[in-house]
Amino acid sequence: MSQTLFHAPLMSMPTSADPESLGTTTATPPTPDHRSRLMTAMGTTLVHKPYGEITIADVVAEARVSKRTFYEQFASKDECLLALCELLSERTLAVMSEGFDPDKDWMAQLNWVIEAYLGNIQKQPALIRTLCVELLNLGTPGLAVRRAILQRFVNFLIRQVELSRQHEPGRLPLSHNLAMAVVGGVNELILEAIEQGRGDRLLDLAPEVEAFVKAVLDALEPHARSAHGLR
Protein backbone atom coordinates (compact mmCIF):
# COMPACT_ATOMS: atom_id res chain seq x y z
CA MET A 1 0.00 0.00 0.00
CA SER A 2 1.58 3.21 -1.15
CA GLN A 3 -0.60 5.71 0.65
CA THR A 4 -0.03 6.95 4.17
CA LEU A 5 -2.43 8.46 6.65
CA PHE A 6 -1.25 11.85 5.45
CA HIS A 7 -1.83 12.39 1.75
CA ALA A 8 1.13 13.77 -0.18
CA PRO A 9 -0.33 17.30 -0.52
CA LEU A 10 -0.73 17.46 3.24
CA MET A 11 2.84 16.45 3.88
CA SER A 12 4.41 18.81 1.36
CA MET A 13 5.77 21.90 3.03
CA PRO A 14 6.49 25.20 1.29
CA THR A 15 10.07 26.17 0.72
CA SER A 16 9.54 29.68 2.04
CA ALA A 17 8.04 30.90 5.28
CA ASP A 18 4.65 32.54 5.63
CA PRO A 19 5.02 36.25 4.76
CA GLU A 20 3.44 37.15 8.11
CA SER A 21 6.21 35.39 9.99
CA LEU A 22 8.79 37.39 8.05
CA GLY A 23 7.40 40.61 9.43
CA THR A 24 5.89 41.94 6.20
CA THR A 25 2.89 44.23 6.36
CA THR A 26 0.92 42.23 3.80
CA ALA A 27 -1.35 39.72 5.52
CA THR A 28 -1.83 36.42 3.76
CA PRO A 29 -5.47 35.29 3.83
CA PRO A 30 -5.91 31.95 5.59
CA THR A 31 -6.23 29.04 3.20
CA PRO A 32 -7.11 25.36 3.57
CA ASP A 33 -3.40 24.71 3.03
CA HIS A 34 -2.58 26.59 6.23
CA ARG A 35 -4.93 24.33 8.16
CA SER A 36 -3.40 21.22 6.61
CA ARG A 37 0.13 22.43 7.31
CA LEU A 38 -0.71 23.09 10.94
CA MET A 39 -2.23 19.64 11.43
CA THR A 40 0.77 18.05 9.74
CA ALA A 41 3.05 20.08 12.00
CA MET A 42 1.14 18.93 15.07
CA GLY A 43 1.52 15.30 13.99
CA THR A 44 5.24 15.71 13.32
CA THR A 45 5.83 17.43 16.65
CA LEU A 46 3.90 14.75 18.55
CA VAL A 47 6.33 12.09 17.36
CA HIS A 48 9.23 13.88 19.03
CA LYS A 49 7.66 15.62 22.01
CA PRO A 50 4.95 14.80 24.59
CA TYR A 51 1.72 16.64 23.91
CA GLY A 52 1.76 18.31 27.32
CA GLU A 53 5.07 19.95 26.49
CA ILE A 54 4.08 21.11 23.01
CA THR A 55 3.35 24.80 22.62
CA ILE A 56 1.65 26.65 19.81
CA ALA A 57 5.05 28.18 19.11
CA ASP A 58 6.37 24.66 18.41
CA VAL A 59 3.55 23.94 15.98
CA VAL A 60 3.80 27.20 14.04
CA ALA A 61 7.57 26.87 13.84
CA GLU A 62 7.20 23.40 12.32
CA ALA A 63 4.47 24.60 9.95
CA ARG A 64 6.38 27.79 9.14
CA VAL A 65 3.40 30.05 9.69
CA SER A 66 2.64 32.76 12.22
CA LYS A 67 0.69 32.47 15.46
CA ARG A 68 -1.95 34.71 13.93
CA THR A 69 -2.42 32.18 11.14
CA PHE A 70 -2.74 29.43 13.75
CA TYR A 71 -5.50 31.27 15.58
CA GLU A 72 -7.30 31.94 12.31
CA GLN A 73 -7.62 28.17 11.96
CA PHE A 74 -7.82 26.86 15.54
CA ALA A 75 -8.88 28.30 18.89
CA SER A 76 -6.30 26.23 20.79
CA LYS A 77 -3.74 23.46 20.41
CA ASP A 78 -6.38 21.02 21.69
CA GLU A 79 -8.64 21.96 18.80
CA CYS A 80 -5.76 21.37 16.39
CA LEU A 81 -5.13 17.94 17.91
CA LEU A 82 -8.79 16.99 17.65
CA ALA A 83 -8.85 18.06 14.01
CA LEU A 84 -5.75 15.94 13.37
CA CYS A 85 -7.48 12.89 14.87
CA GLU A 86 -10.49 13.44 12.63
CA LEU A 87 -8.26 13.83 9.60
CA LEU A 88 -6.34 10.62 10.28
CA SER A 89 -9.56 8.63 10.55
CA GLU A 90 -10.81 10.07 7.26
CA ARG A 91 -7.53 9.25 5.52
CA THR A 92 -7.56 5.70 6.85
CA LEU A 93 -11.12 5.13 5.66
CA ALA A 94 -10.19 6.53 2.26
CA VAL A 95 -7.39 3.99 1.91
CA MET A 96 -9.65 1.16 3.09
CA SER A 97 -12.30 2.13 0.56
CA GLU A 98 -9.88 2.66 -2.30
CA GLY A 99 -9.54 -0.97 -3.31
CA PHE A 100 -13.02 -2.06 -2.35
CA ASP A 101 -15.34 -3.16 -5.15
CA PRO A 102 -19.03 -3.15 -4.11
CA ASP A 103 -19.84 -5.55 -6.95
CA LYS A 104 -17.54 -8.22 -5.54
CA ASP A 105 -18.12 -10.42 -2.52
CA TRP A 106 -17.47 -8.52 0.70
CA MET A 107 -16.01 -11.52 2.51
CA ALA A 108 -13.54 -12.13 -0.31
CA GLN A 109 -12.27 -8.56 0.09
CA LEU A 110 -12.08 -8.66 3.87
CA ASN A 111 -8.36 -9.39 3.87
CA TRP A 112 -7.66 -6.30 1.76
CA VAL A 113 -9.68 -4.04 4.06
CA ILE A 114 -8.01 -5.37 7.22
CA GLU A 115 -4.50 -5.12 5.79
CA ALA A 116 -5.18 -1.59 4.55
CA TYR A 117 -6.29 -0.61 8.06
CA LEU A 118 -3.43 -2.26 9.92
CA GLY A 119 -0.84 -1.23 7.34
CA ASN A 120 -1.68 2.45 7.59
CA ILE A 121 -1.49 2.46 11.37
CA GLN A 122 1.74 0.46 11.27
CA LYS A 123 3.43 3.28 9.35
CA GLN A 124 3.27 5.62 12.35
CA PRO A 125 2.42 3.71 15.54
CA ALA A 126 3.98 6.23 17.93
CA LEU A 127 1.72 8.98 16.63
CA ILE A 128 -1.38 6.79 16.77
CA ARG A 129 -0.65 5.74 20.36
CA THR A 130 -0.14 9.35 21.41
CA LEU A 131 -3.38 10.41 19.79
CA CYS A 132 -5.30 7.59 21.49
CA VAL A 133 -3.91 8.54 24.90
CA GLU A 134 -4.31 12.28 24.48
CA LEU A 135 -7.91 11.99 23.29
CA LEU A 136 -8.80 10.49 26.65
CA ASN A 137 -6.97 13.31 28.43
CA LEU A 138 -8.97 16.03 26.66
CA GLY A 139 -12.15 15.30 28.58
CA THR A 140 -15.56 15.64 26.97
CA PRO A 141 -14.32 17.08 23.63
CA GLY A 142 -11.81 14.25 23.29
CA LEU A 143 -14.39 11.60 24.10
CA ALA A 144 -16.79 13.14 21.59
CA VAL A 145 -14.19 12.98 18.81
CA ARG A 146 -13.22 9.43 19.79
CA ARG A 147 -16.87 8.42 19.58
CA ALA A 148 -17.28 10.13 16.22
CA ILE A 149 -14.20 8.35 14.84
CA LEU A 150 -15.40 4.96 16.06
CA GLN A 151 -18.79 5.68 14.53
CA ARG A 152 -17.21 6.32 11.13
CA PHE A 153 -15.65 2.87 11.14
CA VAL A 154 -18.85 1.31 12.46
CA ASN A 155 -20.77 2.93 9.61
CA PHE A 156 -18.19 1.67 7.12
CA LEU A 157 -18.59 -1.91 8.35
CA ILE A 158 -22.39 -1.73 8.37
CA ARG A 159 -22.39 -0.23 4.88
CA GLN A 160 -20.24 -3.02 3.48
CA VAL A 161 -22.56 -5.65 4.94
CA GLU A 162 -25.56 -3.84 3.45
CA LEU A 163 -23.87 -3.84 0.04
CA SER A 164 -23.28 -7.58 0.36
CA ARG A 165 -26.95 -8.08 1.22
CA GLN A 166 -27.87 -6.75 -2.22
CA HIS A 167 -26.31 -9.94 -3.60
CA GLU A 168 -27.41 -12.13 -0.68
CA PRO A 169 -30.81 -10.88 0.53
CA GLY A 170 -31.02 -13.70 3.05
CA ARG A 171 -28.10 -12.36 5.05
CA LEU A 172 -29.02 -10.55 8.26
CA PRO A 173 -28.11 -6.87 8.64
CA LEU A 174 -25.23 -6.03 10.97
CA SER A 175 -26.51 -4.23 14.05
CA HIS A 176 -24.88 -1.07 15.37
CA ASN A 177 -23.96 -2.72 18.68
CA LEU A 178 -22.33 -5.71 17.01
CA ALA A 179 -20.40 -3.47 14.61
CA MET A 180 -19.22 -1.32 17.52
CA ALA A 181 -18.05 -4.44 19.36
CA VAL A 182 -16.02 -5.49 16.31
CA VAL A 183 -14.43 -2.07 15.77
CA GLY A 184 -13.73 -1.57 19.48
CA GLY A 185 -12.25 -5.04 19.86
CA VAL A 186 -9.92 -4.64 16.89
CA ASN A 187 -8.78 -1.23 18.09
CA GLU A 188 -7.95 -2.61 21.54
CA LEU A 189 -5.83 -5.33 19.93
CA ILE A 190 -3.96 -2.67 17.96
CA LEU A 191 -3.40 -0.43 20.97
CA GLU A 192 -2.16 -3.36 23.05
CA ALA A 193 0.32 -4.31 20.33
CA ILE A 194 1.60 -0.73 20.12
CA GLU A 195 1.97 -0.50 23.91
CA GLN A 196 3.95 -3.76 23.88
CA GLY A 197 6.37 -2.42 21.29
CA ARG A 198 4.90 -4.33 18.36
CA GLY A 199 3.66 -1.28 16.50
CA ASP A 200 5.95 -2.00 13.57
CA ARG A 201 4.43 -5.48 13.19
CA LEU A 202 0.72 -4.74 13.26
CA LEU A 203 0.17 -6.67 10.04
CA ASP A 204 0.98 -9.80 12.07
CA LEU A 205 -2.46 -9.31 13.64
CA ALA A 206 -4.19 -9.63 10.27
CA PRO A 207 -4.98 -13.39 10.43
CA GLU A 208 -6.54 -13.13 13.90
CA VAL A 209 -8.46 -9.96 13.09
CA GLU A 210 -9.74 -11.52 9.88
CA ALA A 211 -10.83 -14.68 11.72
CA PHE A 212 -12.64 -12.58 14.34
CA VAL A 213 -14.48 -10.40 11.82
CA LYS A 214 -15.36 -13.40 9.65
CA ALA A 215 -16.79 -15.23 12.65
CA VAL A 216 -19.09 -12.29 13.33
CA LEU A 217 -20.12 -11.89 9.71
CA ASP A 218 -20.63 -15.65 9.26
CA ALA A 219 -23.27 -15.46 11.98
CA LEU A 220 -25.30 -13.26 9.63
CA GLU A 221 -25.42 -15.92 6.92
CA PRO A 222 -28.66 -17.83 6.28
CA HIS A 223 -27.04 -21.19 7.13
CA ALA A 224 -25.97 -19.84 10.53
CA ARG A 225 -29.49 -18.64 11.27
CA SER A 226 -30.90 -22.06 10.43
CA ALA A 227 -28.33 -23.80 12.62
CA HIS A 228 -29.39 -21.66 15.58
CA GLY A 229 -33.10 -21.93 14.86
CA LEU A 230 -33.38 -18.26 13.87
CA ARG A 231 -35.85 -16.90 11.36
CSV table of C-alpha atoms in Angstrom, one decimal:
chain,number,residue,atom,x,y,z
A,1,MET,CA,0.0,0.0,0.0
A,2,SER,CA,1.6,3.2,-1.2
A,3,GLN,CA,-0.6,5.7,0.7
A,4,THR,CA,0.0,7.0,4.2
A,5,LEU,CA,-2.4,8.5,6.6
A,6,PHE,CA,-1.2,11.9,5.5
A,7,HIS,CA,-1.8,12.4,1.8
A,8,ALA,CA,1.1,13.8,-0.2
A,9,PRO,CA,-0.3,17.3,-0.5
A,10,LEU,CA,-0.7,17.5,3.2
A,11,MET,CA,2.8,16.4,3.9
A,12,SER,CA,4.4,18.8,1.4
A,13,MET,CA,5.8,21.9,3.0
A,14,PRO,CA,6.5,25.2,1.3
A,15,THR,CA,10.1,26.2,0.7
A,16,SER,CA,9.5,29.7,2.0
A,17,ALA,CA,8.0,30.9,5.3
A,18,ASP,CA,4.6,32.5,5.6
A,19,PRO,CA,5.0,36.3,4.8
A,20,GLU,CA,3.4,37.1,8.1
A,21,SER,CA,6.2,35.4,10.0
A,22,LEU,CA,8.8,37.4,8.1
A,23,GLY,CA,7.4,40.6,9.4
A,24,THR,CA,5.9,41.9,6.2
A,25,THR,CA,2.9,44.2,6.4
A,26,THR,CA,0.9,42.2,3.8
A,27,ALA,CA,-1.4,39.7,5.5
A,28,THR,CA,-1.8,36.4,3.8
A,29,PRO,CA,-5.5,35.3,3.8
A,30,PRO,CA,-5.9,32.0,5.6
A,31,THR,CA,-6.2,29.0,3.2
A,32,PRO,CA,-7.1,25.4,3.6
A,33,ASP,CA,-3.4,24.7,3.0
A,34,HIS,CA,-2.6,26.6,6.2
A,35,ARG,CA,-4.9,24.3,8.2
A,36,SER,CA,-3.4,21.2,6.6
A,37,ARG,CA,0.1,22.4,7.3
A,38,LEU,CA,-0.7,23.1,10.9
A,39,MET,CA,-2.2,19.6,11.4
A,40,THR,CA,0.8,18.1,9.7
A,41,ALA,CA,3.1,20.1,12.0
A,42,MET,CA,1.1,18.9,15.1
A,43,GLY,CA,1.5,15.3,14.0
A,44,THR,CA,5.2,15.7,13.3
A,45,THR,CA,5.8,17.4,16.7
A,46,LEU,CA,3.9,14.7,18.5
A,47,VAL,CA,6.3,12.1,17.4
A,48,HIS,CA,9.2,13.9,19.0
A,49,LYS,CA,7.7,15.6,22.0
A,50,PRO,CA,4.9,14.8,24.6
A,51,TYR,CA,1.7,16.6,23.9
A,52,GLY,CA,1.8,18.3,27.3
A,53,GLU,CA,5.1,20.0,26.5
A,54,ILE,CA,4.1,21.1,23.0
A,55,THR,CA,3.4,24.8,22.6
A,56,ILE,CA,1.6,26.7,19.8
A,57,ALA,CA,5.1,28.2,19.1
A,58,ASP,CA,6.4,24.7,18.4
A,59,VAL,CA,3.6,23.9,16.0
A,60,VAL,CA,3.8,27.2,14.0
A,61,ALA,CA,7.6,26.9,13.8
A,62,GLU,CA,7.2,23.4,12.3
A,63,ALA,CA,4.5,24.6,10.0
A,64,ARG,CA,6.4,27.8,9.1
A,65,VAL,CA,3.4,30.0,9.7
A,66,SER,CA,2.6,32.8,12.2
A,67,LYS,CA,0.7,32.5,15.5
A,68,ARG,CA,-1.9,34.7,13.9
A,69,THR,CA,-2.4,32.2,11.1
A,70,PHE,CA,-2.7,29.4,13.7
A,71,TYR,CA,-5.5,31.3,15.6
A,72,GLU,CA,-7.3,31.9,12.3
A,73,GLN,CA,-7.6,28.2,12.0
A,74,PHE,CA,-7.8,26.9,15.5
A,75,ALA,CA,-8.9,28.3,18.9
A,76,SER,CA,-6.3,26.2,20.8
A,77,LYS,CA,-3.7,23.5,20.4
A,78,ASP,CA,-6.4,21.0,21.7
A,79,GLU,CA,-8.6,22.0,18.8
A,80,CYS,CA,-5.8,21.4,16.4
A,81,LEU,CA,-5.1,17.9,17.9
A,82,LEU,CA,-8.8,17.0,17.7
A,83,ALA,CA,-8.9,18.1,14.0
A,84,LEU,CA,-5.8,15.9,13.4
A,85,CYS,CA,-7.5,12.9,14.9
A,86,GLU,CA,-10.5,13.4,12.6
A,87,LEU,CA,-8.3,13.8,9.6
A,88,LEU,CA,-6.3,10.6,10.3
A,89,SER,CA,-9.6,8.6,10.6
A,90,GLU,CA,-10.8,10.1,7.3
A,91,ARG,CA,-7.5,9.2,5.5
A,92,THR,CA,-7.6,5.7,6.9
A,93,LEU,CA,-11.1,5.1,5.7
A,94,ALA,CA,-10.2,6.5,2.3
A,95,VAL,CA,-7.4,4.0,1.9
A,96,MET,CA,-9.7,1.2,3.1
A,97,SER,CA,-12.3,2.1,0.6
A,98,GLU,CA,-9.9,2.7,-2.3
A,99,GLY,CA,-9.5,-1.0,-3.3
A,100,PHE,CA,-13.0,-2.1,-2.3
A,101,ASP,CA,-15.3,-3.2,-5.2
A,102,PRO,CA,-19.0,-3.2,-4.1
A,103,ASP,CA,-19.8,-5.5,-7.0
A,104,LYS,CA,-17.5,-8.2,-5.5
A,105,ASP,CA,-18.1,-10.4,-2.5
A,106,TRP,CA,-17.5,-8.5,0.7
A,107,MET,CA,-16.0,-11.5,2.5
A,108,ALA,CA,-13.5,-12.1,-0.3
A,109,GLN,CA,-12.3,-8.6,0.1
A,110,LEU,CA,-12.1,-8.7,3.9
A,111,ASN,CA,-8.4,-9.4,3.9
A,112,TRP,CA,-7.7,-6.3,1.8
A,113,VAL,CA,-9.7,-4.0,4.1
A,114,ILE,CA,-8.0,-5.4,7.2
A,115,GLU,CA,-4.5,-5.1,5.8
A,116,ALA,CA,-5.2,-1.6,4.6
A,117,TYR,CA,-6.3,-0.6,8.1
A,118,LEU,CA,-3.4,-2.3,9.9
A,119,GLY,CA,-0.8,-1.2,7.3
A,120,ASN,CA,-1.7,2.5,7.6
A,121,ILE,CA,-1.5,2.5,11.4
A,122,GLN,CA,1.7,0.5,11.3
A,123,LYS,CA,3.4,3.3,9.4
A,124,GLN,CA,3.3,5.6,12.4
A,125,PRO,CA,2.4,3.7,15.5
A,126,ALA,CA,4.0,6.2,17.9
A,127,LEU,CA,1.7,9.0,16.6
A,128,ILE,CA,-1.4,6.8,16.8
A,129,ARG,CA,-0.7,5.7,20.4
A,130,THR,CA,-0.1,9.4,21.4
A,131,LEU,CA,-3.4,10.4,19.8
A,132,CYS,CA,-5.3,7.6,21.5
A,133,VAL,CA,-3.9,8.5,24.9
A,134,GLU,CA,-4.3,12.3,24.5
A,135,LEU,CA,-7.9,12.0,23.3
A,136,LEU,CA,-8.8,10.5,26.7
A,137,ASN,CA,-7.0,13.3,28.4
A,138,LEU,CA,-9.0,16.0,26.7
A,139,GLY,CA,-12.1,15.3,28.6
A,140,THR,CA,-15.6,15.6,27.0
A,141,PRO,CA,-14.3,17.1,23.6
A,142,GLY,CA,-11.8,14.3,23.3
A,143,LEU,CA,-14.4,11.6,24.1
A,144,ALA,CA,-16.8,13.1,21.6
A,145,VAL,CA,-14.2,13.0,18.8
A,146,ARG,CA,-13.2,9.4,19.8
A,147,ARG,CA,-16.9,8.4,19.6
A,148,ALA,CA,-17.3,10.1,16.2
A,149,ILE,CA,-14.2,8.3,14.8
A,150,LEU,CA,-15.4,5.0,16.1
A,151,GLN,CA,-18.8,5.7,14.5
A,152,ARG,CA,-17.2,6.3,11.1
A,153,PHE,CA,-15.7,2.9,11.1
A,154,VAL,CA,-18.9,1.3,12.5
A,155,ASN,CA,-20.8,2.9,9.6
A,156,PHE,CA,-18.2,1.7,7.1
A,157,LEU,CA,-18.6,-1.9,8.3
A,158,ILE,CA,-22.4,-1.7,8.4
A,159,ARG,CA,-22.4,-0.2,4.9
A,160,GLN,CA,-20.2,-3.0,3.5
A,161,VAL,CA,-22.6,-5.6,4.9
A,162,GLU,CA,-25.6,-3.8,3.5
A,163,LEU,CA,-23.9,-3.8,0.0
A,164,SER,CA,-23.3,-7.6,0.4
A,165,ARG,CA,-27.0,-8.1,1.2
A,166,GLN,CA,-27.9,-6.8,-2.2
A,167,HIS,CA,-26.3,-9.9,-3.6
A,168,GLU,CA,-27.4,-12.1,-0.7
A,169,PRO,CA,-30.8,-10.9,0.5
A,170,GLY,CA,-31.0,-13.7,3.0
A,171,ARG,CA,-28.1,-12.4,5.1
A,172,LEU,CA,-29.0,-10.6,8.3
A,173,PRO,CA,-28.1,-6.9,8.6
A,174,LEU,CA,-25.2,-6.0,11.0
A,175,SER,CA,-26.5,-4.2,14.1
A,176,HIS,CA,-24.9,-1.1,15.4
A,177,ASN,CA,-24.0,-2.7,18.7
A,178,LEU,CA,-22.3,-5.7,17.0
A,179,ALA,CA,-20.4,-3.5,14.6
A,180,MET,CA,-19.2,-1.3,17.5
A,181,ALA,CA,-18.0,-4.4,19.4
A,182,VAL,CA,-16.0,-5.5,16.3
A,183,VAL,CA,-14.4,-2.1,15.8
A,184,GLY,CA,-13.7,-1.6,19.5
A,185,GLY,CA,-12.2,-5.0,19.9
A,186,VAL,CA,-9.9,-4.6,16.9
A,187,ASN,CA,-8.8,-1.2,18.1
A,188,GLU,CA,-7.9,-2.6,21.5
A,189,LEU,CA,-5.8,-5.3,19.9
A,190,ILE,CA,-4.0,-2.7,18.0
A,191,LEU,CA,-3.4,-0.4,21.0
A,192,GLU,CA,-2.2,-3.4,23.1
A,193,ALA,CA,0.3,-4.3,20.3
A,194,ILE,CA,1.6,-0.7,20.1
A,195,GLU,CA,2.0,-0.5,23.9
A,196,GLN,CA,3.9,-3.8,23.9
A,197,GLY,CA,6.4,-2.4,21.3
A,198,ARG,CA,4.9,-4.3,18.4
A,199,GLY,CA,3.7,-1.3,16.5
A,200,ASP,CA,6.0,-2.0,13.6
A,201,ARG,CA,4.4,-5.5,13.2
A,202,LEU,CA,0.7,-4.7,13.3
A,203,LEU,CA,0.2,-6.7,10.0
A,204,ASP,CA,1.0,-9.8,12.1
A,205,LEU,CA,-2.5,-9.3,13.6
A,206,ALA,CA,-4.2,-9.6,10.3
A,207,PRO,CA,-5.0,-13.4,10.4
A,208,GLU,CA,-6.5,-13.1,13.9
A,209,VAL,CA,-8.5,-10.0,13.1
A,210,GLU,CA,-9.7,-11.5,9.9
A,211,ALA,CA,-10.8,-14.7,11.7
A,212,PHE,CA,-12.6,-12.6,14.3
A,213,VAL,CA,-14.5,-10.4,11.8
A,214,LYS,CA,-15.4,-13.4,9.6
A,215,ALA,CA,-16.8,-15.2,12.6
A,216,VAL,CA,-19.1,-12.3,13.3
A,217,LEU,CA,-20.1,-11.9,9.7
A,218,ASP,CA,-20.6,-15.6,9.3
A,219,ALA,CA,-23.3,-15.5,12.0
A,220,LEU,CA,-25.3,-13.3,9.6
A,221,GLU,CA,-25.4,-15.9,6.9
A,222,PRO,CA,-28.7,-17.8,6.3
A,223,HIS,CA,-27.0,-21.2,7.1
A,224,ALA,CA,-26.0,-19.8,10.5
A,225,ARG,CA,-29.5,-18.6,11.3
A,226,SER,CA,-30.9,-22.1,10.4
A,227,ALA,CA,-28.3,-23.8,12.6
A,228,HIS,CA,-29.4,-21.7,15.6
A,229,GLY,CA,-33.1,-21.9,14.9
A,230,LEU,CA,-33.4,-18.3,13.9
A,231,ARG,CA,-35.9,-16.9,11.4
